[in-house]
C-alpha positions as YAML, in Angstrom:
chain: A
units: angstrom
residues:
- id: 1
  name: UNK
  ca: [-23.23, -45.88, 62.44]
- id: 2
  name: UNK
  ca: [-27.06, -45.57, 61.48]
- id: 3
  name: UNK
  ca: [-28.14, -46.35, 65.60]
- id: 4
  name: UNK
  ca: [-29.80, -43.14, 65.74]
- id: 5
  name: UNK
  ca: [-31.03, -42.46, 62.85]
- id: 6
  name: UNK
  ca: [-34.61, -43.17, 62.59]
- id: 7
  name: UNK
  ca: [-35.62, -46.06, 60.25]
- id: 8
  name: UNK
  ca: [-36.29, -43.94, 57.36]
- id: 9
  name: UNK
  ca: [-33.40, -42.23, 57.83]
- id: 10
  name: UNK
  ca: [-31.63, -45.27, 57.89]
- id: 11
  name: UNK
  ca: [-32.91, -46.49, 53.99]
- id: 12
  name: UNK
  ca: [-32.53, -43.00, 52.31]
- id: 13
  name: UNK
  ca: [-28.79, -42.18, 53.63]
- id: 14
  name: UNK
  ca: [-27.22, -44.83, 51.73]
- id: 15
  name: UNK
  ca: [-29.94, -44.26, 48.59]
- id: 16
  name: UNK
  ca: [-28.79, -40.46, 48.76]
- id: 17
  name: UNK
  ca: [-24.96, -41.03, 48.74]
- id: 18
  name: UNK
  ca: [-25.18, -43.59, 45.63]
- id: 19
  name: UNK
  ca: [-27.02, -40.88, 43.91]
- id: 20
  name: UNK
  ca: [-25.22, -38.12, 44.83]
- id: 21
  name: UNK
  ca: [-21.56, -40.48, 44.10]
- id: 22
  name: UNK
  ca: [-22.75, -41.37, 40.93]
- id: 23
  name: UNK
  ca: [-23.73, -37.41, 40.26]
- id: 24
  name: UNK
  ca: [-20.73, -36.01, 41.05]
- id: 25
  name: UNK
  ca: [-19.16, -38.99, 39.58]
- id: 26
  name: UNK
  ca: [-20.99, -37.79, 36.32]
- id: 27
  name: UNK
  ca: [-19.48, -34.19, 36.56]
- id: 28
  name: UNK
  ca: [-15.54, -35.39, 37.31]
- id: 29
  name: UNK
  ca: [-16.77, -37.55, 33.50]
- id: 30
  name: UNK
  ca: [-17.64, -34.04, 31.61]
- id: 31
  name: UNK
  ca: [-14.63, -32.03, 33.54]
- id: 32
  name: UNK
  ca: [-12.47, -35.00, 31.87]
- id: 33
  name: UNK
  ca: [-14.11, -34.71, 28.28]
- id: 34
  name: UNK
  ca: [-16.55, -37.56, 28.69]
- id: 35
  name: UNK
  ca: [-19.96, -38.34, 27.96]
- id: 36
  name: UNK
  ca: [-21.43, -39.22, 31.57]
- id: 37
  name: UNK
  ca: [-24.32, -40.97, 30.01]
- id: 38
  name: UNK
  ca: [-22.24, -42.80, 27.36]
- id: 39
  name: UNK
  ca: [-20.17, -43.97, 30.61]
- id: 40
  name: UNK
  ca: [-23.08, -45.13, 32.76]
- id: 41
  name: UNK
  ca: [-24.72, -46.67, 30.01]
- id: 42
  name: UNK
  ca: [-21.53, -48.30, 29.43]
- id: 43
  name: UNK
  ca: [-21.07, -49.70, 32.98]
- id: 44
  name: UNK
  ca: [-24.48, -50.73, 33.30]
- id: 45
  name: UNK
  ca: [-24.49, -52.65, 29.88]
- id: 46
  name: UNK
  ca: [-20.89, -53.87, 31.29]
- id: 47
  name: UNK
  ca: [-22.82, -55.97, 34.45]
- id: 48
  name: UNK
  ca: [-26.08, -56.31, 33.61]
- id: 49
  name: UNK
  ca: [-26.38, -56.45, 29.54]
- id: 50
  name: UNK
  ca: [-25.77, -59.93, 28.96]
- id: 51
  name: UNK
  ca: [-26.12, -63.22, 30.45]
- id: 52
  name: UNK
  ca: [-22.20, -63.20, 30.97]
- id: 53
  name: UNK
  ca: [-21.86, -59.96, 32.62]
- id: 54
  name: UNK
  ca: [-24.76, -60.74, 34.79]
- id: 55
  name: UNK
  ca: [-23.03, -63.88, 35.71]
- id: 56
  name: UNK
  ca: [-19.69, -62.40, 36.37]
- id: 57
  name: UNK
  ca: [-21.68, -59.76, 38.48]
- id: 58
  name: UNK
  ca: [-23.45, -62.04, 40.87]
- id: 59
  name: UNK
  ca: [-19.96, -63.55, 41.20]
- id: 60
  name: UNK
  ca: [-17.94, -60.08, 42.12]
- id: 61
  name: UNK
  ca: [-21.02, -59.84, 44.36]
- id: 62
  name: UNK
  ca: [-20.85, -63.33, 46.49]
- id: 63
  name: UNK
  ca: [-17.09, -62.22, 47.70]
- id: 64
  name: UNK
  ca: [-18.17, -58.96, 48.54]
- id: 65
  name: UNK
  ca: [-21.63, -60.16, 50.91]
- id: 66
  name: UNK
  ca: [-18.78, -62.08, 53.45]
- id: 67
  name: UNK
  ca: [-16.61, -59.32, 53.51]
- id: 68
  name: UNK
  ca: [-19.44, -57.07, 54.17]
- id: 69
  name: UNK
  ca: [-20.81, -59.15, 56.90]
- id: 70
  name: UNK
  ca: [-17.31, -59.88, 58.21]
- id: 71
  name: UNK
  ca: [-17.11, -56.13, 58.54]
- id: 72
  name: UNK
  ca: [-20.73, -55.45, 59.76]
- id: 73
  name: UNK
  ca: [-20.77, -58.18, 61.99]
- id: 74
  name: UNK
  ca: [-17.81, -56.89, 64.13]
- id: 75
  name: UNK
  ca: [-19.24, -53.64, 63.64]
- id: 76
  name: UNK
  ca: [-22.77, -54.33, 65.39]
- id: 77
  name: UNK
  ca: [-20.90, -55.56, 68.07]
- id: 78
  name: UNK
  ca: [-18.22, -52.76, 68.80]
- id: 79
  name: UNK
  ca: [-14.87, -53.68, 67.11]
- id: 80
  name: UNK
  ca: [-13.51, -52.23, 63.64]
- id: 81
  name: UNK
  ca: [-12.06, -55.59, 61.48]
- id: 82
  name: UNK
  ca: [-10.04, -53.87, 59.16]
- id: 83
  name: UNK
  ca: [-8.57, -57.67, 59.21]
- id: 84
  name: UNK
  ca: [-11.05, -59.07, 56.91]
- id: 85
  name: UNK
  ca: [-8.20, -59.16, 54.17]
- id: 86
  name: UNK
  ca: [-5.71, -61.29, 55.59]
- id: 87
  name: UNK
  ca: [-8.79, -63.40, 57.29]
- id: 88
  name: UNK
  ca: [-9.97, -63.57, 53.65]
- id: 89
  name: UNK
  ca: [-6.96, -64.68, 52.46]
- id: 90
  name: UNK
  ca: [-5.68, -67.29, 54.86]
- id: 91
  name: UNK
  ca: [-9.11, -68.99, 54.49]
- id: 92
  name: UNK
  ca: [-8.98, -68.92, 50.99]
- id: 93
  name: UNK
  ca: [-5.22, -70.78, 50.78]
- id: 94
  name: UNK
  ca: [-6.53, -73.36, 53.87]
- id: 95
  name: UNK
  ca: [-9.63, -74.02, 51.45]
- id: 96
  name: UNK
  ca: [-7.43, -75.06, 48.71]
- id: 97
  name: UNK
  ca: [-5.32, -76.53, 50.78]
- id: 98
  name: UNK
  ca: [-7.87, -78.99, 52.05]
- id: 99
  name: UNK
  ca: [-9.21, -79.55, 48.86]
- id: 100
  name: UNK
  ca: [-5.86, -80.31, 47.21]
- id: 101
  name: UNK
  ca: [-4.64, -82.77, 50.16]
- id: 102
  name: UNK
  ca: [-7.56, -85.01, 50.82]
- id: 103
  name: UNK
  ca: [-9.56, -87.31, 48.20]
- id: 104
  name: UNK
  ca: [-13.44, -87.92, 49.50]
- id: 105
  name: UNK
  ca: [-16.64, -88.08, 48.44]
- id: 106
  name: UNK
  ca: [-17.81, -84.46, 46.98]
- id: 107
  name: UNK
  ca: [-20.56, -84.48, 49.63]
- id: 108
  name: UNK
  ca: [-17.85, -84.26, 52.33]
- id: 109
  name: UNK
  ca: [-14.84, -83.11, 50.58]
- id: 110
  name: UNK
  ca: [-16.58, -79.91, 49.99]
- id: 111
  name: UNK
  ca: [-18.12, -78.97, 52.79]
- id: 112
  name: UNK
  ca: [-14.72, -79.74, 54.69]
- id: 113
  name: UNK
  ca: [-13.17, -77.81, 52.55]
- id: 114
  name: UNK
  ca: [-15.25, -74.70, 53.04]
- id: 115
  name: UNK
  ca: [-15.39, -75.33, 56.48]
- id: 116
  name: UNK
  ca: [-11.72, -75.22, 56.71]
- id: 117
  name: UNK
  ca: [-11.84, -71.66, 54.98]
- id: 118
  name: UNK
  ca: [-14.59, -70.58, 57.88]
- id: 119
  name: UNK
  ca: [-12.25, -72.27, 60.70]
- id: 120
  name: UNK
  ca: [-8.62, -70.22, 59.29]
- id: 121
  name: UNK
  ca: [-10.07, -66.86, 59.07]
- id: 122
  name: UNK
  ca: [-11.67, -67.54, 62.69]
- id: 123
  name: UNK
  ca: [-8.31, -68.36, 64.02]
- id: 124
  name: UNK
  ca: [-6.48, -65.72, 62.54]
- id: 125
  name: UNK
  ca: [-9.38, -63.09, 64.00]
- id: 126
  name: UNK
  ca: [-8.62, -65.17, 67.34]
- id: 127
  name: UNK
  ca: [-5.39, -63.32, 67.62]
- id: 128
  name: UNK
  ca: [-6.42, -59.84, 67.44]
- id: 129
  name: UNK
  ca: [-10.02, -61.05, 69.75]
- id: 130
  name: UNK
  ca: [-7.73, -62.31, 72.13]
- id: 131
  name: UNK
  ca: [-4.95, -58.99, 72.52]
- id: 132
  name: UNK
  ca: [-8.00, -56.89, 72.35]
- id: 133
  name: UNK
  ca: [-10.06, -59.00, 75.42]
- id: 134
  name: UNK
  ca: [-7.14, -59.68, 77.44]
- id: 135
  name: UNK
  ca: [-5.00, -56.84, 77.45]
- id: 136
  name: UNK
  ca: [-6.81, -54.11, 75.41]
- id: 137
  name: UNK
  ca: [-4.56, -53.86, 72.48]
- id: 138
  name: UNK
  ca: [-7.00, -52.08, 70.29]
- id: 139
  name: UNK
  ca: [-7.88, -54.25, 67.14]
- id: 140
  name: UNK
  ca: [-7.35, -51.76, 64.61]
- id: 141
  name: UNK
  ca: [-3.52, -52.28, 64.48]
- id: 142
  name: UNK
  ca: [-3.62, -55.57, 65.37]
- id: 143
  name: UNK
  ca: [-5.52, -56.68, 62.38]
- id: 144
  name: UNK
  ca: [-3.91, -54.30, 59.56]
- id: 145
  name: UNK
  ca: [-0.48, -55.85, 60.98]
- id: 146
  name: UNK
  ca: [-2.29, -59.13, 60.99]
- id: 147
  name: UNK
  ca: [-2.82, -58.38, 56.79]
- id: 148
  name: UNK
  ca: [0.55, -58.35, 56.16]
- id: 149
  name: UNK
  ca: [1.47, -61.52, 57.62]
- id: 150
  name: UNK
  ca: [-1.33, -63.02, 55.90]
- id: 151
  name: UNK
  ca: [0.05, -61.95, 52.66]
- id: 152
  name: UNK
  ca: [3.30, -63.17, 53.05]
- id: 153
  name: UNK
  ca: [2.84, -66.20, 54.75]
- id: 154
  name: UNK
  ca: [0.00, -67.52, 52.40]
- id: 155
  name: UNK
  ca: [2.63, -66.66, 49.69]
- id: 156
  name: UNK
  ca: [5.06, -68.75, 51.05]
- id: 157
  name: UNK
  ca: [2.88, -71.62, 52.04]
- id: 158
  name: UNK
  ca: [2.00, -71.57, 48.01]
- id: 159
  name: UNK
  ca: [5.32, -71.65, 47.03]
- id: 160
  name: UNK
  ca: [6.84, -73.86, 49.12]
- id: 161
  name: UNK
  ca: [4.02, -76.26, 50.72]
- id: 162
  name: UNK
  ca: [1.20, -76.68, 48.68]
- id: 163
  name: UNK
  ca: [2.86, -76.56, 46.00]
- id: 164
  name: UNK
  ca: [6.57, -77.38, 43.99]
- id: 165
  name: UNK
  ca: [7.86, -73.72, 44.22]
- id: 166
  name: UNK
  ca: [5.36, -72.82, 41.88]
- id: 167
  name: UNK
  ca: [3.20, -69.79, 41.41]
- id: 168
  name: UNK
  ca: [0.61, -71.09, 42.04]
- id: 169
  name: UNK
  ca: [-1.18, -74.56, 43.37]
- id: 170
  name: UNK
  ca: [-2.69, -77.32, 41.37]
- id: 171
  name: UNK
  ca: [-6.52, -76.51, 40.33]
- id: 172
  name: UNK
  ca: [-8.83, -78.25, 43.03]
- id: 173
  name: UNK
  ca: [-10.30, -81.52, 42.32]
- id: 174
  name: UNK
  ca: [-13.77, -81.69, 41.29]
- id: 175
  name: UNK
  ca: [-15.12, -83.08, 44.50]
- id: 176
  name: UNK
  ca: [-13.77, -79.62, 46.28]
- id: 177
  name: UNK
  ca: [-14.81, -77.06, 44.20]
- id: 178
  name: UNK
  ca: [-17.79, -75.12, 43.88]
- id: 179
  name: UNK
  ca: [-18.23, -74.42, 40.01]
- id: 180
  name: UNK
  ca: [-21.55, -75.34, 38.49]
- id: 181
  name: UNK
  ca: [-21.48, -76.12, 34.91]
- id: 182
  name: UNK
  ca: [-25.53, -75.11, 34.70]
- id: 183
  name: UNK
  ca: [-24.50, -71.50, 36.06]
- id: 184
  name: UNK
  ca: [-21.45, -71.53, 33.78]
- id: 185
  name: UNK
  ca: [-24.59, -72.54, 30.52]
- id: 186
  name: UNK
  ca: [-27.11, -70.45, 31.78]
- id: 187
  name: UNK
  ca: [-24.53, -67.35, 31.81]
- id: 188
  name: UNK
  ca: [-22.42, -68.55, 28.49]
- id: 189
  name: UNK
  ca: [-19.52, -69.66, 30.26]
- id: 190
  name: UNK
  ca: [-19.29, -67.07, 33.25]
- id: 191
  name: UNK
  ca: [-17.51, -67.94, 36.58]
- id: 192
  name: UNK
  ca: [-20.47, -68.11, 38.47]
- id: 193
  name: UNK
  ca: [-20.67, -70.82, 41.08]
- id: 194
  name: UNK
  ca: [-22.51, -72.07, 43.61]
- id: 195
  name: UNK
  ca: [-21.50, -69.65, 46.26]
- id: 196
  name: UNK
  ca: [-23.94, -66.93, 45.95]
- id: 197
  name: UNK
  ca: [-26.40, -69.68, 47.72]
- id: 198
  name: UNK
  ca: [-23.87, -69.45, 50.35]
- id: 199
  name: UNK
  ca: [-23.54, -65.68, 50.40]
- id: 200
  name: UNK
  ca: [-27.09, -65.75, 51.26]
- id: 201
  name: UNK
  ca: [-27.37, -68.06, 53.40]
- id: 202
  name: UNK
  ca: [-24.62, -66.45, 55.29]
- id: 203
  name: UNK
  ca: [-26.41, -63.65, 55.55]
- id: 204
  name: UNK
  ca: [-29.62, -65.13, 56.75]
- id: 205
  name: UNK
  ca: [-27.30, -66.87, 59.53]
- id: 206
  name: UNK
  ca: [-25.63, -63.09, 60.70]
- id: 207
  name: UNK
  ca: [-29.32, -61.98, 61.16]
- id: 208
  name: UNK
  ca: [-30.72, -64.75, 62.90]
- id: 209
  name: UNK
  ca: [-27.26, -64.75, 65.39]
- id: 210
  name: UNK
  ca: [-27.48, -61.15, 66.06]
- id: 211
  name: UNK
  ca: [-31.29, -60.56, 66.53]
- id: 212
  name: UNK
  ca: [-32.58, -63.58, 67.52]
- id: 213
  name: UNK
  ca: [-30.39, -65.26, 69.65]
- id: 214
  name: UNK
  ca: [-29.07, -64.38, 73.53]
- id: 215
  name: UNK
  ca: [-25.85, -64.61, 71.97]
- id: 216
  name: UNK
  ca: [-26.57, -62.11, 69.71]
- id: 217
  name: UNK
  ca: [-27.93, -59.96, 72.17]
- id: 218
  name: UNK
  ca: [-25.12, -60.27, 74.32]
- id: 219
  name: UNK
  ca: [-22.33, -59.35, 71.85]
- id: 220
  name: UNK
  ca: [-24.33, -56.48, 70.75]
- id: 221
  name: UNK
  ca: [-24.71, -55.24, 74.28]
- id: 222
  name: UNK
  ca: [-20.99, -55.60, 74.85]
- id: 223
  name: UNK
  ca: [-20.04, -53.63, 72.03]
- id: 224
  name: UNK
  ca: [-22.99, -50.90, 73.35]
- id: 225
  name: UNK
  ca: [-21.68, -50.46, 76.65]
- id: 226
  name: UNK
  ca: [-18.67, -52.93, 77.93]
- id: 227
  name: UNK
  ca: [-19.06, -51.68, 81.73]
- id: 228
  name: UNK
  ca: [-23.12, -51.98, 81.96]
- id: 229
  name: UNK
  ca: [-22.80, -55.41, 80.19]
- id: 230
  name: UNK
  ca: [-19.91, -56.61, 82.80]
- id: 231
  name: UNK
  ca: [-22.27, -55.40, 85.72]
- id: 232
  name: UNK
  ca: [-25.41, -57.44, 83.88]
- id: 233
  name: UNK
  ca: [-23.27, -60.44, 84.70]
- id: 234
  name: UNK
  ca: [-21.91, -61.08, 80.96]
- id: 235
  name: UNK
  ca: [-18.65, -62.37, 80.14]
- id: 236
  name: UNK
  ca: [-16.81, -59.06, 78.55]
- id: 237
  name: UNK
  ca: [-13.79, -60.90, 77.06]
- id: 238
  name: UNK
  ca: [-15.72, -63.89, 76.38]
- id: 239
  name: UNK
  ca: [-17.92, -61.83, 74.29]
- id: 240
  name: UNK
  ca: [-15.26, -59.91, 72.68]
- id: 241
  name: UNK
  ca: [-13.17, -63.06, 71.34]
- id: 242
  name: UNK
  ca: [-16.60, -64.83, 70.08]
- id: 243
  name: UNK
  ca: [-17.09, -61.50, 67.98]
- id: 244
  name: UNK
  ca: [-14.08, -61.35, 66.71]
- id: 245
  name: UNK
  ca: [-13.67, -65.19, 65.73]
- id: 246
  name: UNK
  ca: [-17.35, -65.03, 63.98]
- id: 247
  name: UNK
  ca: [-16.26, -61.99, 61.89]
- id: 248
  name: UNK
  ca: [-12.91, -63.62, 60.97]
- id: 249
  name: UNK
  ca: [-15.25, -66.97, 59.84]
- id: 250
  name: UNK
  ca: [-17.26, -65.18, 58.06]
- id: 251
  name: UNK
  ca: [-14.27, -63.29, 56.32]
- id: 252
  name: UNK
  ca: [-12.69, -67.14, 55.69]
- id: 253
  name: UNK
  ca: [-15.68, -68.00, 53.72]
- id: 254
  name: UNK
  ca: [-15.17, -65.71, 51.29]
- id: 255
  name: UNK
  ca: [-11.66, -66.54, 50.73]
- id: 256
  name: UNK
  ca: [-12.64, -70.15, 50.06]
- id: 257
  name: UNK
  ca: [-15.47, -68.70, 47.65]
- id: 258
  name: UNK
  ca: [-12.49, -67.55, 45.66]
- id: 259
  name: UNK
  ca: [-10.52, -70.63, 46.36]
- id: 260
  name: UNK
  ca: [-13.11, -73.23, 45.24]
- id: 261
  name: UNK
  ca: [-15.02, -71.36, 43.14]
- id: 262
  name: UNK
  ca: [-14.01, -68.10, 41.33]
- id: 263
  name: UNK
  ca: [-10.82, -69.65, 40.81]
- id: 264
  name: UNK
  ca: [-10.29, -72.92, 41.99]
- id: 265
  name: UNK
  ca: [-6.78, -72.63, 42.70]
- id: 266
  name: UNK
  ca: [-4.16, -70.91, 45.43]
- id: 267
  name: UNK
  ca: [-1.68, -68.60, 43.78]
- id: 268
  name: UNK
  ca: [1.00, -66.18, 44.66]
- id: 269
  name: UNK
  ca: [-0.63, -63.16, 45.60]
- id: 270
  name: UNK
  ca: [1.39, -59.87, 44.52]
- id: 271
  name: UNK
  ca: [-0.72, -57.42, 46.64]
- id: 272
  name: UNK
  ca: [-3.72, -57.70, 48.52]
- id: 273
  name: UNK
  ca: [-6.99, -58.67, 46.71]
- id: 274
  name: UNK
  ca: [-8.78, -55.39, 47.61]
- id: 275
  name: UNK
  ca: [-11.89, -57.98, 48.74]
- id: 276
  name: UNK
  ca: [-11.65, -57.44, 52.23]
- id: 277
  name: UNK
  ca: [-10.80, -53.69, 52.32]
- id: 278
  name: UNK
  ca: [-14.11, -53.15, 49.65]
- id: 279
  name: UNK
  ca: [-16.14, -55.07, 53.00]
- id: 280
  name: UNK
  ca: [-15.81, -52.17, 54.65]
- id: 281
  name: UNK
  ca: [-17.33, -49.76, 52.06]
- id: 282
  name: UNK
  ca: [-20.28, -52.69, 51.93]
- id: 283
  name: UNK
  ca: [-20.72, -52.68, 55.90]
- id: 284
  name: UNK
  ca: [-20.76, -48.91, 56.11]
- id: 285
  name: UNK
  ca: [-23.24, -48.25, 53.03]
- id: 286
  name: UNK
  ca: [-25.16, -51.13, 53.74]
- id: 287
  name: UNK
  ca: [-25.79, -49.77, 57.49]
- id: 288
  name: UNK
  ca: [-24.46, -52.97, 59.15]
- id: 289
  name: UNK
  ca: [-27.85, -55.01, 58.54]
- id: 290
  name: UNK
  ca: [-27.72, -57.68, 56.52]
- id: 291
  name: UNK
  ca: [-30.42, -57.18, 53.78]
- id: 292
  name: UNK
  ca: [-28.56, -53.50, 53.51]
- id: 293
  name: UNK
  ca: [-24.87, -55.70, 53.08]
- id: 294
  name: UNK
  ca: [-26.29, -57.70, 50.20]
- id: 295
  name: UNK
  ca: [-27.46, -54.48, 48.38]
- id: 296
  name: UNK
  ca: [-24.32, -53.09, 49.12]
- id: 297
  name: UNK
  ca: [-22.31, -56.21, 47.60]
- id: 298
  name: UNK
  ca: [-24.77, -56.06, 44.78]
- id: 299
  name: UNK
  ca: [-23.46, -52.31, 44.21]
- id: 300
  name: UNK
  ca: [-20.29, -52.86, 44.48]
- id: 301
  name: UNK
  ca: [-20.56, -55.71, 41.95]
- id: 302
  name: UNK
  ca: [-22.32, -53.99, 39.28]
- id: 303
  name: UNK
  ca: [-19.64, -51.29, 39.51]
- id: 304
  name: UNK
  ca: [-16.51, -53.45, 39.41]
- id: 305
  name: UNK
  ca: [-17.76, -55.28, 36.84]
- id: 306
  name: UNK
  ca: [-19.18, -52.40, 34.42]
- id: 307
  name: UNK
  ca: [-15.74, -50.83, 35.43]
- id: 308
  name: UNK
  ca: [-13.96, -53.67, 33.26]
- id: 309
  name: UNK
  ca: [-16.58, -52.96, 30.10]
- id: 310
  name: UNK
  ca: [-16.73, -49.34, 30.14]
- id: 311
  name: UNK
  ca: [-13.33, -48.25, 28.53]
- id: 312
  name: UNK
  ca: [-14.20, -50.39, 25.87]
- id: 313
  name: UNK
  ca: [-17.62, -48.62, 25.14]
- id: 314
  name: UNK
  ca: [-17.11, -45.16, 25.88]
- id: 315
  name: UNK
  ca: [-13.66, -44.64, 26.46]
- id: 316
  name: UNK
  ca: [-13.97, -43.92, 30.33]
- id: 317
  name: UNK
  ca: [-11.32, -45.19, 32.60]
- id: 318
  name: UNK
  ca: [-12.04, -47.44, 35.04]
- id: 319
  name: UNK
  ca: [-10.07, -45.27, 37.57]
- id: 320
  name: UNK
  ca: [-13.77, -43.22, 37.71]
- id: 321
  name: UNK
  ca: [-15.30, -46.19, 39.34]
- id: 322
  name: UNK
  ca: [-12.91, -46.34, 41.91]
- id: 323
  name: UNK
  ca: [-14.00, -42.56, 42.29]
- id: 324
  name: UNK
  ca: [-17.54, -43.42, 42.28]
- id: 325
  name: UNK
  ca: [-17.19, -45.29, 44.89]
- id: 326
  name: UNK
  ca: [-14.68, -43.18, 47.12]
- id: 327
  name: UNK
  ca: [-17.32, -40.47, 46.70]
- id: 328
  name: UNK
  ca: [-19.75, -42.82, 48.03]
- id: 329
  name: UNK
  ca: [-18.53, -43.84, 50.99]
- id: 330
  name: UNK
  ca: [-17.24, -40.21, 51.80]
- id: 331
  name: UNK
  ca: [-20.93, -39.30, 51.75]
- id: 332
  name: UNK
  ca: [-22.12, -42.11, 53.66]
- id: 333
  name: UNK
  ca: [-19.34, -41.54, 56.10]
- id: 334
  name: UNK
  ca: [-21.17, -37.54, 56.29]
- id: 335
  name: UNK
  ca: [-24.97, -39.40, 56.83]
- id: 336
  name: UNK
  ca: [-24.90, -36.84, 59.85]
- id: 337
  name: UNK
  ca: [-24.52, -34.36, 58.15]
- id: 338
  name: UNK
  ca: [-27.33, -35.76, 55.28]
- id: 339
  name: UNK
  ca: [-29.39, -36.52, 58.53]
- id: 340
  name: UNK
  ca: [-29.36, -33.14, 59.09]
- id: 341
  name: UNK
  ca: [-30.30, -31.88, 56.10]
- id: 342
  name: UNK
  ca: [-32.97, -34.21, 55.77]
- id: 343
  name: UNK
  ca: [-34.62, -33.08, 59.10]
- id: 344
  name: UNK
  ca: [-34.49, -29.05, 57.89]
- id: 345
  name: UNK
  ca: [-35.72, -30.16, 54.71]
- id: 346
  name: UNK
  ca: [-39.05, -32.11, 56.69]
- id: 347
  name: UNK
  ca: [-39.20, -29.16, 58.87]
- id: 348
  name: UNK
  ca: [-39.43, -27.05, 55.96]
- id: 349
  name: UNK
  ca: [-42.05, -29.08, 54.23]
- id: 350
  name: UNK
  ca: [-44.13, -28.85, 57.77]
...
């Protein structure tokens, strides 16, 4: 979205919509009856006050960097994943699975494992590559069809699979799971885990792909200009498919981050998780880069988090988060318009 923004413009169009959510997010507080600083204070104590909330945080936060990048990732390179939920989710239940139906060593039982989350979500992002590359079925409806028969299926494969026509699976064992009893000390008893190592690394991985590899250049040219790409002499659909199945893996990953860490079980899943929907929000206000996707997750975390706390402090409903963050990404989704103002206001200043 940010392409032609200069770079400037790039860092203080996300900066301005968080300030100008969280303002206007501050005036729907005193139009309600409430104490806007009372509520932010609240929030912020909510995430960042104590070594639990900071934990819990930073583990809201690892979820959100793979959606984000899942998101980004097929954004940078022309395609709209609004699949990253049901990628999300089938990687999370093939994670569990994996860990549930295989006793190894922990130094390959959990890698396998989270490479079997990585490996689901790519396949079920194959689908929707593949329609879209072969006979131009756009992606958009694919993939939000695509969410619902995630949903369901993963559902029934708890139910009646993995587990005994239970709610929910057997925890994972310890060699498959990614909990880390120093995190859960150093945070009194948070569910932190090792997967914020992962998140970052992940991210580290999207840059390097995209900017400093042919590959990278390639899908990113494809998603420019399909027609000057195909007379360059790349492979169009090749390209298209590859971009599609790296976006699912990296949605996958952050199902098993739920699987074998947050959690550590599968379980029945009534609606969607919301995870892979947020992404979007985190790829948009994060400008599709990946430093600006881990600030975004960071956001995101601090709000959903202080969203559980504040009602308890000062009496605000969490429904103003949701808000907060609505208002946002409406004003991220207007950076043209910001853009705009921004260049009358350095004109003016000339």
């Amino acid at each position: 979205m940010f392409n032609q923004f200069s770079r400037w413009q790039k860092i203080l169009i996300p900066v301005i919509s968080v300030l100008l959510g969280l303002l206007v997010g501050a005036i729907v507080m005193v139009a309600s009856g409430y104490n806007p600083i009372e509520g932010y204070a609240a929030l912020v104590a909510g995430s960042l006050g104590e070594g639990f909330y900071i934990g819990e945080t930073i583990r809201q936060i690892t979820p959100y960097i793979f959606a984000g990048l899942a998101v980004a990732f097929a954004f940078r390179t022309g395609l709209f994943n609004i699949g990253v939920e049901g990628q999300l989710l089938v990687g999370w239940i093939a994670s569990v699975w994996v860990g549930l139906a295989f006793d190894l060593p922990k130094i390959i039982h959990l890698p396998v494992a989270i490479l079997a989350g990585a490996v689901a979500g790519a396949l079920w992002a194959f689908v929707p590559g593949l329609l879209k590359a072969k006979l131009r079925v756009h992606e958009v409806i694919v993939t939000i069809m695509m969410n619902y028969i995630a949903l369901h299926l993963c559902n029934y494969l708890v139910r009646y699979v993995i587990s005994d026509e239970q709610n929910t699976t057997d925890r994972v064992p310890e060699s498959a799971s990614l909990k880390s009893p120093f995190f859960e000390t150093l945070t009194e008893f948070s569910t932190m885990h090792y997967g914020i190592f992962l998140a970052l690394a992940a991210a580290i991985i999207y840059f390097i792909v995209l900017e400093k590899t042919t590959t990278g250049f390639e899908l990113r040219s494809v998603g420019f200009n399909q027609h000057a790409s195909e007379y360059a002499g790349m492979n169009v659909n090749r390209n298209i498919i590859l971009s599609m199945v790296i976006s699912g893996a990296f949605a996958g990953l952050g199902g098993a981050m739920e699987g074998l860490g947050t959690f550590g079980y599968g379980f029945i899943h009534g609606a969607f998780s919301g995870v892979g929907f947020d992404g979007i929000a985190v790829a948009l206000l994060g400008g599709n880069v990946a430093i600006g996707v881990i600030l975004a997750a960071s956001l995101f975390g601090i709000l959903k988090q202080g969203a559980l706390i504040m009602p308890l402090q000062s009496g605000v409903p969490t429904e103003l988060v949701e808000i907060v963050i609505a208002i946002i990404i409406f004003f991220v989704a207007s950076s043209y318009i910001i853009a705009y103002l921004l260049q009358r206001f350095k004109k003016g200043a000339k």
